[in-house]
XYZ file of C-alpha atoms in Angstrom:
657
model
C -17.873 -26.683 -4.306
C -16.904 -29.586 -2.105
C -20.327 -29.942 -0.564
C -23.639 -28.218 -0.145
C -24.889 -27.793 3.409
C -28.289 -26.345 4.255
C -28.155 -22.752 5.464
C -31.060 -21.067 7.185
C -29.595 -17.583 7.315
C -29.167 -14.789 4.809
C -26.084 -12.615 4.358
C -26.248 -9.214 5.979
C -24.043 -7.550 3.335
C -23.955 -8.891 -0.219
C -23.816 -7.901 -3.886
C -24.972 -9.490 -7.114
C -21.389 -9.916 -8.369
C -17.838 -9.090 -7.469
C -17.612 -6.658 -10.385
C -20.617 -4.706 -9.114
C -19.110 -4.716 -5.622
C -15.983 -3.077 -7.024
C -18.144 -0.504 -8.840
C -19.804 0.416 -5.550
C -16.557 0.293 -3.543
C -13.645 1.031 -5.910
C -11.138 0.483 -3.091
C -12.047 -3.223 -3.188
C -10.599 -3.326 -6.698
C -7.077 -2.552 -5.455
C -6.420 -6.242 -4.937
C -3.315 -8.404 -5.054
C -4.008 -12.113 -5.384
C -7.467 -11.798 -3.809
C -6.171 -9.740 -0.862
C -7.078 -6.055 -0.485
C -4.979 -3.888 1.805
C -3.795 -0.329 2.134
C -7.092 1.184 0.935
C -9.416 -0.425 3.506
C -9.694 -0.244 7.294
C -8.852 -3.924 7.681
C -7.313 -6.429 5.264
C -9.886 -8.026 2.985
C -9.676 -11.567 1.624
C -11.785 -12.897 -1.282
C -12.619 -16.608 -1.426
C -13.104 -17.334 -5.118
C -12.153 -20.023 -7.607
C -10.072 -23.072 -6.804
C -8.635 -24.246 -3.501
C -5.808 -26.432 -2.276
C -6.724 -30.036 -1.391
C -5.920 -29.530 2.281
C -7.886 -26.273 2.643
C -10.671 -26.850 5.164
C -14.035 -25.299 5.962
C -16.906 -27.429 7.186
C -19.382 -24.569 7.460
C -18.391 -23.675 11.014
C -16.561 -20.721 12.454
C -13.059 -21.837 11.416
C -11.515 -21.587 7.939
C -8.073 -23.005 7.154
C -6.339 -21.739 4.025
C -2.965 -22.425 2.460
C -1.094 -19.827 0.416
C 1.851 -20.886 -1.710
C 4.412 -18.663 -3.425
C 7.410 -19.658 -5.518
C 10.730 -17.843 -5.329
C 13.990 -17.635 -7.270
C 17.098 -16.109 -5.685
C 20.869 -16.229 -5.992
C 23.474 -17.093 -3.353
C 27.187 -16.249 -3.569
C 29.857 -18.904 -3.977
C 32.615 -16.677 -2.628
C 32.550 -15.217 0.895
C 33.036 -11.638 -0.317
C 30.596 -11.769 -3.222
C 27.463 -9.616 -2.942
C 23.985 -11.124 -2.881
C 21.860 -10.546 -6.004
C 18.114 -11.173 -6.219
C 17.145 -12.228 -9.718
C 13.406 -12.460 -9.062
C 10.925 -11.262 -6.475
C 8.332 -13.515 -4.940
C 5.288 -11.561 -6.035
C 6.332 -11.366 -9.692
C 5.236 -14.949 -10.247
C 1.763 -14.679 -8.763
C 0.170 -12.324 -11.301
C -0.493 -15.388 -13.500
C -0.839 -18.524 -11.307
C 1.511 -21.358 -12.201
C 0.232 -24.970 -12.568
C 1.242 -25.612 -8.965
C -0.847 -22.728 -7.655
C -4.679 -22.903 -7.552
C -6.468 -20.859 -10.187
C -7.150 -17.692 -8.212
C -8.078 -14.360 -9.738
C -5.094 -11.995 -9.879
C -5.804 -8.300 -10.243
C -3.390 -5.459 -10.823
C -3.142 -3.231 -7.729
C -3.482 0.506 -8.071
C -2.406 3.043 -5.513
C -0.663 0.529 -3.251
C 1.771 1.792 -0.581
C 5.468 2.160 -1.523
C 7.453 -1.065 -1.525
C 11.096 -1.816 -0.775
C 13.281 -4.835 -1.493
C 13.917 -6.887 1.609
C 15.424 -10.365 1.746
C 14.513 -11.229 -1.832
C 10.907 -9.975 -1.648
C 9.021 -6.746 -2.192
C 7.662 -5.532 1.161
C 5.034 -2.776 1.313
C 6.411 -1.233 4.517
C 9.856 -0.382 5.753
C 9.362 -2.287 8.985
C 10.412 -5.878 9.319
C 7.435 -8.301 9.505
C 6.493 -9.563 12.942
C 7.585 -12.998 14.051
C 4.273 -14.780 13.575
C 5.476 -18.179 12.342
C 4.726 -21.052 14.652
C 6.611 -23.686 12.634
C 9.740 -22.984 10.588
C 11.826 -25.725 9.045
C 15.430 -24.605 9.134
C 16.838 -27.496 7.156
C 15.248 -27.489 3.747
C 14.698 -30.757 1.870
C 16.527 -30.946 -1.426
C 14.047 -32.097 -4.052
C 16.177 -31.903 -7.170
C 19.866 -31.531 -7.959
C 21.304 -30.587 -11.337
C 24.338 -32.411 -12.770
C 26.340 -29.183 -12.359
C 25.857 -29.066 -8.577
C 29.237 -28.972 -6.861
C 30.090 -29.654 -3.200
C 30.568 -25.948 -2.717
C 27.044 -25.341 -4.043
C 25.624 -27.880 -1.634
C 27.523 -26.250 1.190
C 25.984 -22.946 0.190
C 22.524 -24.345 0.939
C 23.386 -25.114 4.545
C 22.153 -22.208 6.710
C 24.756 -22.993 9.380
C 27.619 -22.533 6.904
C 26.322 -19.492 5.014
C 25.004 -16.197 6.355
C 22.362 -16.041 3.630
C 19.735 -18.827 3.948
C 18.385 -20.351 0.728
C 14.747 -19.411 1.503
C 13.804 -15.771 2.188
C 12.549 -14.910 5.662
C 9.900 -12.349 4.739
C 6.670 -12.622 2.738
C 5.076 -10.873 -0.248
C 2.930 -7.833 0.599
C -0.466 -9.548 0.499
C 0.677 -12.266 2.915
C 2.764 -9.948 5.032
C -0.294 -7.786 5.740
C -2.136 -10.857 7.079
C 0.799 -11.625 9.342
C 0.869 -8.047 10.597
C -2.891 -8.180 11.248
C -2.394 -11.298 13.378
C 0.395 -9.651 15.346
C -1.753 -6.551 15.952
C -4.915 -8.570 16.796
C -6.695 -6.871 13.895
C -9.670 -8.675 12.328
C -9.625 -9.655 8.666
C -12.709 -9.313 6.447
C -13.533 -12.349 4.314
C -15.926 -12.243 1.344
C -17.204 -15.448 -0.232
C -17.830 -15.412 -3.996
C -20.203 -17.673 -5.880
C -18.490 -20.743 -7.297
C -15.707 -20.871 -4.710
C -14.530 -24.474 -4.452
C -13.982 -24.190 -0.715
C -17.579 -23.108 0.057
C -19.569 -25.830 1.883
C -22.921 -24.209 0.982
C -24.509 -22.351 -1.913
C -25.154 -18.632 -1.771
C -28.797 -17.518 -2.105
C -30.204 -16.880 -5.564
C -29.093 -13.571 -6.974
C -26.182 -13.294 -4.552
C -22.795 -13.235 -6.270
C -20.635 -12.472 -3.240
C -21.396 -12.199 0.482
C -19.564 -10.823 3.489
C -18.827 -13.689 5.890
C -17.739 -11.385 8.703
C -14.612 -10.601 10.676
C -12.028 -13.328 11.282
C -8.941 -13.422 13.476
C -5.822 -15.168 12.149
C -5.216 -17.259 15.254
C -2.510 -19.545 13.867
C -0.078 -19.548 10.967
C 2.406 -22.218 9.956
C 5.244 -21.539 7.559
C 7.146 -24.090 5.512
C 9.803 -23.643 2.828
C 11.387 -26.099 0.421
C 14.043 -25.939 -2.266
C 12.954 -27.344 -5.586
C 16.174 -26.990 -7.571
C 19.465 -25.127 -7.777
C 22.144 -24.463 -10.330
C 25.582 -22.843 -10.410
C 26.139 -20.016 -12.870
C 29.183 -17.867 -13.452
C 28.748 -14.389 -11.990
C 30.767 -11.248 -12.751
C 33.376 -12.066 -10.104
C 32.402 -15.344 -8.473
C 30.180 -18.293 -9.345
C 26.569 -17.823 -8.175
C 24.116 -20.466 -6.975
C 20.573 -19.994 -8.322
C 18.023 -21.450 -5.907
C 14.419 -22.126 -6.862
C 11.945 -22.993 -4.173
C 8.474 -22.723 -2.728
C 7.237 -21.207 0.515
C 3.900 -22.072 2.109
C 1.826 -20.256 4.732
C -1.097 -22.061 6.334
C -3.566 -19.755 8.122
C -6.282 -20.599 10.596
C -9.072 -17.970 10.612
C -11.687 -17.919 13.383
C -14.939 -15.954 13.061
C -15.696 -13.125 15.485
C -18.833 -10.949 15.702
C -18.645 -7.521 14.108
C -17.907 -5.799 10.849
C -21.469 -4.935 9.883
C -22.121 -2.072 12.302
C -19.722 -0.074 14.485
C -21.939 -0.672 17.526
C -21.698 -4.416 18.144
C -24.097 -4.171 21.112
C -26.866 -2.516 19.090
C -26.516 -4.969 16.183
C -25.350 -8.240 17.714
C -24.962 -11.503 15.824
C -23.766 -14.212 18.186
C -23.294 -16.742 15.371
C -22.421 -16.379 11.678
C -25.351 -15.659 9.367
C -24.983 -18.935 7.425
C -25.528 -20.950 10.622
C -28.852 -19.249 11.419
C -30.104 -18.592 14.969
C -29.432 -21.699 17.116
C -31.853 -22.937 19.699
C -30.854 -22.976 23.391
C -29.864 -26.701 23.732
C -27.698 -26.801 20.610
C -26.166 -23.439 21.423
C -25.212 -24.569 24.916
C -23.743 -27.792 23.537
C -21.550 -25.839 21.134
C -20.556 -23.251 23.699
C -22.527 -20.443 22.035
C -24.621 -18.088 24.141
C -28.059 -17.780 22.518
C -29.057 -14.803 24.671
C -27.677 -11.670 22.986
C -28.209 -9.558 26.119
C -25.818 -11.811 28.053
C -23.028 -11.632 25.461
C -20.003 -9.404 25.801
C -19.019 -8.767 22.171
C -15.797 -7.163 21.106
C -16.239 -3.521 20.148
C -14.186 -3.471 16.947
C -13.260 0.039 15.781
C -13.617 -1.185 12.196
C -16.409 -1.913 9.712
C -16.411 -3.500 6.283
C -18.345 -0.632 4.674
C -17.161 2.977 4.815
C -18.967 5.037 7.421
C -20.933 7.044 4.861
C -22.971 3.884 4.198
C -24.201 4.125 7.786
C -24.969 7.863 7.636
C -28.118 9.509 6.309
C -27.892 9.613 2.492
C -27.575 13.054 0.946
C -26.736 14.909 -2.247
C -23.866 17.379 -2.113
C -23.216 20.488 -4.182
C -19.620 20.961 -5.325
C -17.713 24.140 -5.992
C -18.069 23.610 -9.752
C -21.917 23.569 -9.487
C -22.024 19.787 -9.904
C -24.141 17.669 -7.578
C -22.537 14.501 -6.237
C -23.766 11.507 -4.297
C -22.237 8.200 -3.256
C -21.674 5.427 -5.786
C -23.887 2.952 -3.946
C -25.984 2.286 -0.874
C -26.769 -0.579 1.476
C -30.327 -1.870 1.795
C -30.925 -2.553 5.473
C -33.983 -4.689 4.664
C -32.329 -7.437 2.605
C -28.635 -6.540 2.959
C -27.957 -5.926 -0.728
C -25.408 -3.364 -1.889
C -27.005 -1.387 -4.734
C -25.153 0.633 -7.341
C -26.700 4.117 -7.514
C -27.757 4.344 -11.168
C -30.657 6.785 -10.740
C -30.698 10.522 -10.316
C -32.236 10.401 -6.851
C -34.998 7.898 -6.032
C -33.994 4.271 -6.476
C -35.520 1.084 -5.144
C -33.554 -1.951 -4.070
C -33.158 -4.445 -6.883
C -34.175 -7.319 -4.595
C -36.831 -6.093 -2.142
C -37.866 -2.715 -3.710
C -37.012 -0.772 -0.552
C -36.337 2.919 -1.419
C -32.828 4.219 -0.915
C -34.022 7.148 1.227
C -31.974 9.714 -0.726
C -33.695 13.076 -0.190
C -34.065 15.537 -3.095
C -31.783 18.523 -3.242
C -33.395 21.960 -3.112
C -33.367 24.100 -6.228
C -31.693 26.978 -4.375
C -28.489 24.933 -4.038
C -28.189 24.108 -7.749
C -28.923 27.690 -8.832
C -26.705 29.604 -6.474
C -23.811 29.726 -8.940
C -25.897 31.434 -11.636
C -27.842 33.744 -9.331
C -31.549 34.093 -8.645
C -32.056 37.860 -8.912
C -35.081 38.977 -10.981
C -34.239 40.230 -14.483
C -36.313 42.065 -17.062
C -35.059 40.436 -20.267
C -33.745 36.946 -21.034
C -30.158 36.343 -22.043
C -31.239 35.327 -25.543
C -29.046 36.053 -28.555
C -29.970 36.054 -32.228
C -28.680 37.571 -35.509
C -30.254 40.485 -37.331
C -32.195 38.406 -39.861
C -34.218 36.701 -37.079
C -37.436 38.562 -36.267
C -38.392 38.798 -32.580
C -41.778 39.761 -31.130
C -42.460 40.062 -27.392
C -45.735 40.261 -25.526
C -47.249 39.513 -22.155
C -47.896 35.839 -21.473
C -50.094 34.036 -18.956
C -49.783 35.482 -15.455
C -46.581 37.450 -15.021
C -44.764 35.514 -17.753
C -43.364 37.318 -20.770
C -43.391 35.653 -24.200
C -40.603 36.168 -26.741
C -41.344 34.752 -30.210
C -38.491 34.209 -32.669
C -39.226 33.633 -36.367
C -36.227 31.781 -37.715
C -37.689 31.052 -41.154
C -41.043 31.476 -42.818
C -42.260 28.380 -40.953
C -39.864 27.748 -38.075
C -40.905 29.540 -34.884
C -39.565 29.380 -31.338
C -41.554 30.732 -28.357
C -39.772 31.487 -25.087
C -42.014 31.898 -22.007
C -39.831 33.812 -19.595
C -40.455 33.830 -15.813
C -38.248 36.912 -15.360
C -36.674 35.011 -12.450
C -39.578 36.110 -10.267
C -40.196 33.856 -7.220
C -43.991 34.071 -7.599
C -43.694 32.665 -11.136
C -41.315 29.892 -10.009
C -43.181 28.544 -6.977
C -44.814 25.685 -8.913
C -41.588 24.737 -10.779
C -39.710 24.769 -7.463
C -42.121 22.265 -5.960
C -41.983 20.098 -9.092
C -38.162 20.058 -9.000
C -38.223 18.374 -5.572
C -41.241 16.154 -6.223
C -39.844 14.721 -9.456
C -36.644 13.706 -7.655
C -38.600 12.070 -4.837
C -41.282 10.302 -6.919
C -39.774 9.374 -10.309
C -37.006 6.841 -10.864
C -34.865 8.594 -13.468
C -32.440 5.912 -14.651
C -29.109 6.429 -16.343
C -29.145 6.436 -20.145
C -27.195 3.499 -21.541
C -26.174 5.490 -24.623
C -24.355 7.990 -22.405
C -22.930 5.522 -19.850
C -19.322 6.489 -20.397
C -18.632 8.175 -17.084
C -17.180 6.823 -13.887
C -18.043 3.145 -13.360
C -20.052 3.068 -16.592
C -22.653 5.564 -15.361
C -23.237 8.446 -17.755
C -24.252 12.010 -16.896
C -27.821 11.695 -18.200
C -30.878 10.165 -16.508
C -34.246 9.776 -18.213
C -37.743 8.328 -18.052
C -40.604 8.390 -20.575
C -44.340 8.367 -19.891
C -46.814 7.758 -22.706
C -50.253 6.140 -22.875
C -49.500 5.260 -26.483
C -47.045 2.627 -25.250
C -49.942 0.807 -23.578
C -52.303 1.169 -26.531
C -54.684 3.586 -24.779
C -55.768 7.131 -25.561
C -53.928 10.186 -24.309
C -56.669 11.370 -21.971
C -56.073 13.111 -18.669
C -57.450 10.108 -16.767
C -54.509 7.940 -17.817
C -51.985 10.428 -16.475
C -53.747 10.725 -13.130
C -53.864 6.953 -12.567
C -50.687 5.661 -14.276
C -48.114 8.391 -13.699
C -46.756 9.876 -10.461
C -48.602 12.938 -9.239
C -45.627 15.206 -9.971
C -45.494 14.042 -13.604
C -49.211 14.663 -14.107
C -48.924 18.119 -12.523
C -45.905 19.023 -14.662
C -47.860 18.010 -17.777
C -50.777 20.216 -16.754
C -48.434 23.165 -16.185
C -46.876 22.723 -19.629
C -50.303 22.496 -21.285
C -51.565 25.543 -19.453
C -48.639 27.692 -20.620
C -48.262 26.328 -24.158
C -51.806 25.925 -25.445
C -52.140 29.632 -26.230
C -48.989 29.469 -28.399
C -49.685 26.244 -30.270
C -50.889 26.657 -33.876
C -53.444 23.876 -33.348
C -56.140 24.535 -30.724
C -56.653 20.871 -29.833
C -52.944 20.217 -29.252
C -52.166 18.083 -26.197
C -49.239 16.204 -24.674
C -49.424 12.486 -25.330
C -45.736 11.708 -24.753
C -43.696 13.176 -21.901
C -39.966 12.470 -21.709
C -37.946 13.559 -18.669
C -34.200 14.051 -18.978
C -31.927 15.173 -16.154
C -28.282 15.546 -15.193
C -26.169 16.505 -12.191
C -23.100 18.017 -13.832
C -22.163 20.858 -16.145
C -21.220 20.065 -19.724
C -22.459 20.083 -23.306
C -24.687 18.027 -25.561
C -24.957 18.448 -29.322
C -25.996 16.687 -32.490
C -29.767 16.446 -31.891
C -32.931 17.808 -33.442
C -36.437 18.963 -32.611
C -38.792 17.089 -34.959
C -41.367 19.863 -34.823
C -42.337 20.031 -38.498
C -45.714 18.318 -37.966
C -46.480 18.845 -34.298
C -45.132 21.330 -31.714
C -42.654 20.278 -29.046
C -42.648 21.969 -25.644
C -39.751 22.024 -23.181
C -39.906 22.890 -19.455
C -36.669 23.723 -17.615
C -36.291 23.059 -13.873
C -33.175 23.734 -11.816
C -29.966 25.274 -13.143
C -29.926 27.353 -16.321
C -29.906 25.560 -19.669
C -28.618 27.190 -22.853
C -30.190 25.916 -26.090
C -28.540 26.884 -29.389
C -30.380 26.348 -32.686
C -28.525 25.822 -35.962
C -29.311 26.012 -39.646
C -27.457 26.089 -42.960
C -26.835 29.484 -44.444
C -28.351 28.297 -47.702
C -31.696 27.813 -45.901
C -31.836 31.364 -44.575
C -34.987 33.262 -45.519
C -35.267 37.033 -45.318
C -37.986 37.950 -42.833
C -37.714 41.709 -42.909
C -36.208 44.016 -40.312
C -35.564 42.656 -36.880
C -37.744 43.736 -33.988
C -35.661 43.425 -30.853
C -37.459 42.522 -27.645
C -34.524 43.517 -25.475
C -33.115 46.961 -24.888
C -30.769 46.529 -27.852
C -30.695 44.004 -30.632
C -28.045 41.347 -30.252
C -25.356 41.631 -32.937
C -24.665 38.892 -35.403
C -21.923 36.571 -34.246
C -18.451 37.051 -35.619
C -16.413 34.301 -37.228
C -14.616 33.641 -33.951
C -17.879 33.440 -32.024
C -19.374 31.133 -34.634
C -16.462 28.739 -34.420
C -16.522 28.795 -30.616
C -20.196 27.901 -30.492
C -19.896 25.161 -33.078
C -17.069 23.522 -31.184
C -18.545 23.660 -27.695
C -18.811 20.337 -25.976
C -16.191 18.302 -24.313
C -17.134 14.760 -23.538
C -20.853 14.422 -24.180
C -21.289 13.700 -27.871
C -23.829 10.922 -27.261
C -27.180 11.500 -28.893
C -29.848 13.404 -26.965
C -33.104 11.677 -27.858
C -35.987 12.796 -25.638
C -37.305 15.432 -28.062
C -36.576 13.598 -31.302
C -33.996 11.591 -33.168
C -30.627 12.781 -34.498
C -30.193 13.655 -38.147
C -27.755 11.207 -39.780
C -26.763 13.695 -42.468
C -26.457 16.612 -40.099
C -23.346 18.660 -40.474
C -23.583 19.423 -36.759
C -23.250 15.706 -36.063
C -20.333 15.499 -38.460
C -18.597 18.253 -36.524
C -19.428 16.638 -33.212
C -17.818 13.417 -34.364
C -14.836 15.266 -35.742
C -14.295 16.881 -32.342
C -14.900 13.623 -30.494
C -13.095 10.328 -30.473
C -13.764 9.380 -34.074
C -11.645 9.929 -37.150
C -10.965 13.595 -37.834
C -12.125 14.639 -41.319
C -9.764 16.471 -43.657
C -9.352 20.188 -42.921
C -11.105 21.169 -46.135
C -14.249 19.229 -45.188
C -14.290 20.687 -41.685
C -13.845 24.215 -42.992
C -16.635 23.744 -45.504
C -19.013 22.387 -42.866
C -18.214 25.283 -40.542
C -18.881 27.857 -43.256
C -22.258 26.336 -44.121
C -23.515 26.306 -40.517
C -24.628 29.269 -38.480
C -26.315 29.668 -35.120
C -29.666 31.364 -35.569
C -30.775 31.535 -31.955
C -29.354 30.968 -28.482
C -31.965 30.815 -25.696
C -31.069 30.778 -21.992
C -33.763 29.006 -19.973
C -33.854 29.821 -16.281
C -35.742 27.847 -13.660
C -39.409 27.548 -14.703
C -38.973 28.803 -18.293
C -40.824 27.068 -21.099
C -39.840 26.705 -24.770
C -42.199 25.794 -27.618
C -40.839 24.902 -31.076
C -42.932 24.247 -34.204
C -42.910 24.514 -37.973
C -39.647 22.782 -38.899
C -36.964 20.280 -37.973
C -34.384 22.286 -36.033
C -30.960 21.072 -35.008
C -29.821 22.181 -31.597
C -27.202 21.775 -28.885
C -27.488 22.140 -25.115
C -25.072 23.627 -22.619
C -25.525 22.446 -19.027
C -24.611 24.824 -16.211
C -25.448 22.511 -13.299
C -28.107 20.073 -12.137
C -31.326 20.370 -14.158
C -34.483 18.441 -14.955
C -35.883 19.072 -18.442
C -39.276 17.800 -19.592
C -40.028 17.316 -23.307
C -43.686 17.094 -24.308
C -45.144 16.268 -27.705
C -48.420 15.061 -29.066
């Protein structure tokens, strides 16, 4: 930076880095040479990196910037020869040349259609407005090659040739600034940390800040020819002209850009100049009384209007729940990337985002909420099933997979009276617990994965797992969910003194699949509580480990048949994009054939067909349990591999001793 001036104000809209800003507002990533247009309400200009020596900004309301582009074009020697353009202006700015300041160049995506006009690519079919205040018609000749002929020199004279040596139009990113000046449209300017032009330092933690709206009040244009040469064309000799064109803009700050109502939120001076006192304001011609100002009511804002609306979660037609990628903290002005399921506090001032929880009725409407008598569980003939009445109106289905492995399913029958407590917990957990995205699954849009989790355990703090710790160190909803799980599972646990000392919460918003995980329930039971949309859990084992348990006792009206070969293959290969490990209930098995198949179906190297066929033959699904809202699952006696199918937004709690 050229100098550091004291600043008493704080930016009203800022982000920790430019990359995070683009994550929150992807349209800001459609940039051409630090200018964003076409995807935003107003053109957006980033101030980052180096600057020209004659660029000026003293910390006031006026910024003067110079933009330089080099061009190469051909001119005909003969009067009837056509004009050929051998290079466009904007092809040389993707990687700045030594004569151009080191500015970040980004590849635009989704830009408007362009056409060739006067040797340049123009993003609109209309001719650019006449905004130049100074145009030099006679271009200085800087260099002449030994092959330059009198006819070539005559070609460079605009009065003697219909085609001038320098093009009249501008590249798209500069042309949009000229059009904004002609239409009296403000231009948004964002200052990035480390910009050489900045006369002051941004506050700590601030990587880029919105300076406000600026009008392009003046622009000066200058062109010069650097060199030329005569080459033989198909029919006539052609003159190749190389030159440079310069635009010098004067930007003046104007109030607005932060709120559509400039009267309600009025800033008479830029934020970096603070609030002036009355004498200094009068001396500088600035009115210090906001109620006496007549601000311009700009019909534009920097942020999309949904940032100014009440935050909300939305249900989609495919049962997925969506929310915006980020939110603006009105307390400190920071733009935060939404990385939590629902509740999230500002990374700078800890102000909550105000995102309300979504009701369970919205996430379950696709699957239905009608009461049912039997669960949609499925198991082969060699699995023994016993059903009995559970606590309250719950019904317990016990599945004996092997001589030791047992799975208990506490079924709510989809009865509202049995789901009243889970319904309240579904909303309270969203509102009270910060469920952060799992880094292992952060492969979705903008690096945010589909899974959000949080773990509570007194063992991490070196204390005992008593109830007092949960009441004082965990949110009320977490403590109440733990008590509900203990109340329902203690009668099924093989050990009377079993308790929950570790509670892991995992959640998601979208439908999908997860496989390649295991319940480590060989020494202590693991209990699972399902809230929200239905969750299908499929347990696997090797056929060689099957143990005959006698005739099957079906709990449903008819015993489920053993899966066919086609069904077995379909279940093994479920899963699309979520092969990351699912760790809340235990750790994955490195030697698991399920994991080998998951990797073979994923992005890794595909094993030979013989190995895949052998792994498929050795695996079989021994139980598929469908958990509806409020159902509880208890597993004990063995290490069981499993996969999960998500049908919508759910919150699943895993408890173990």
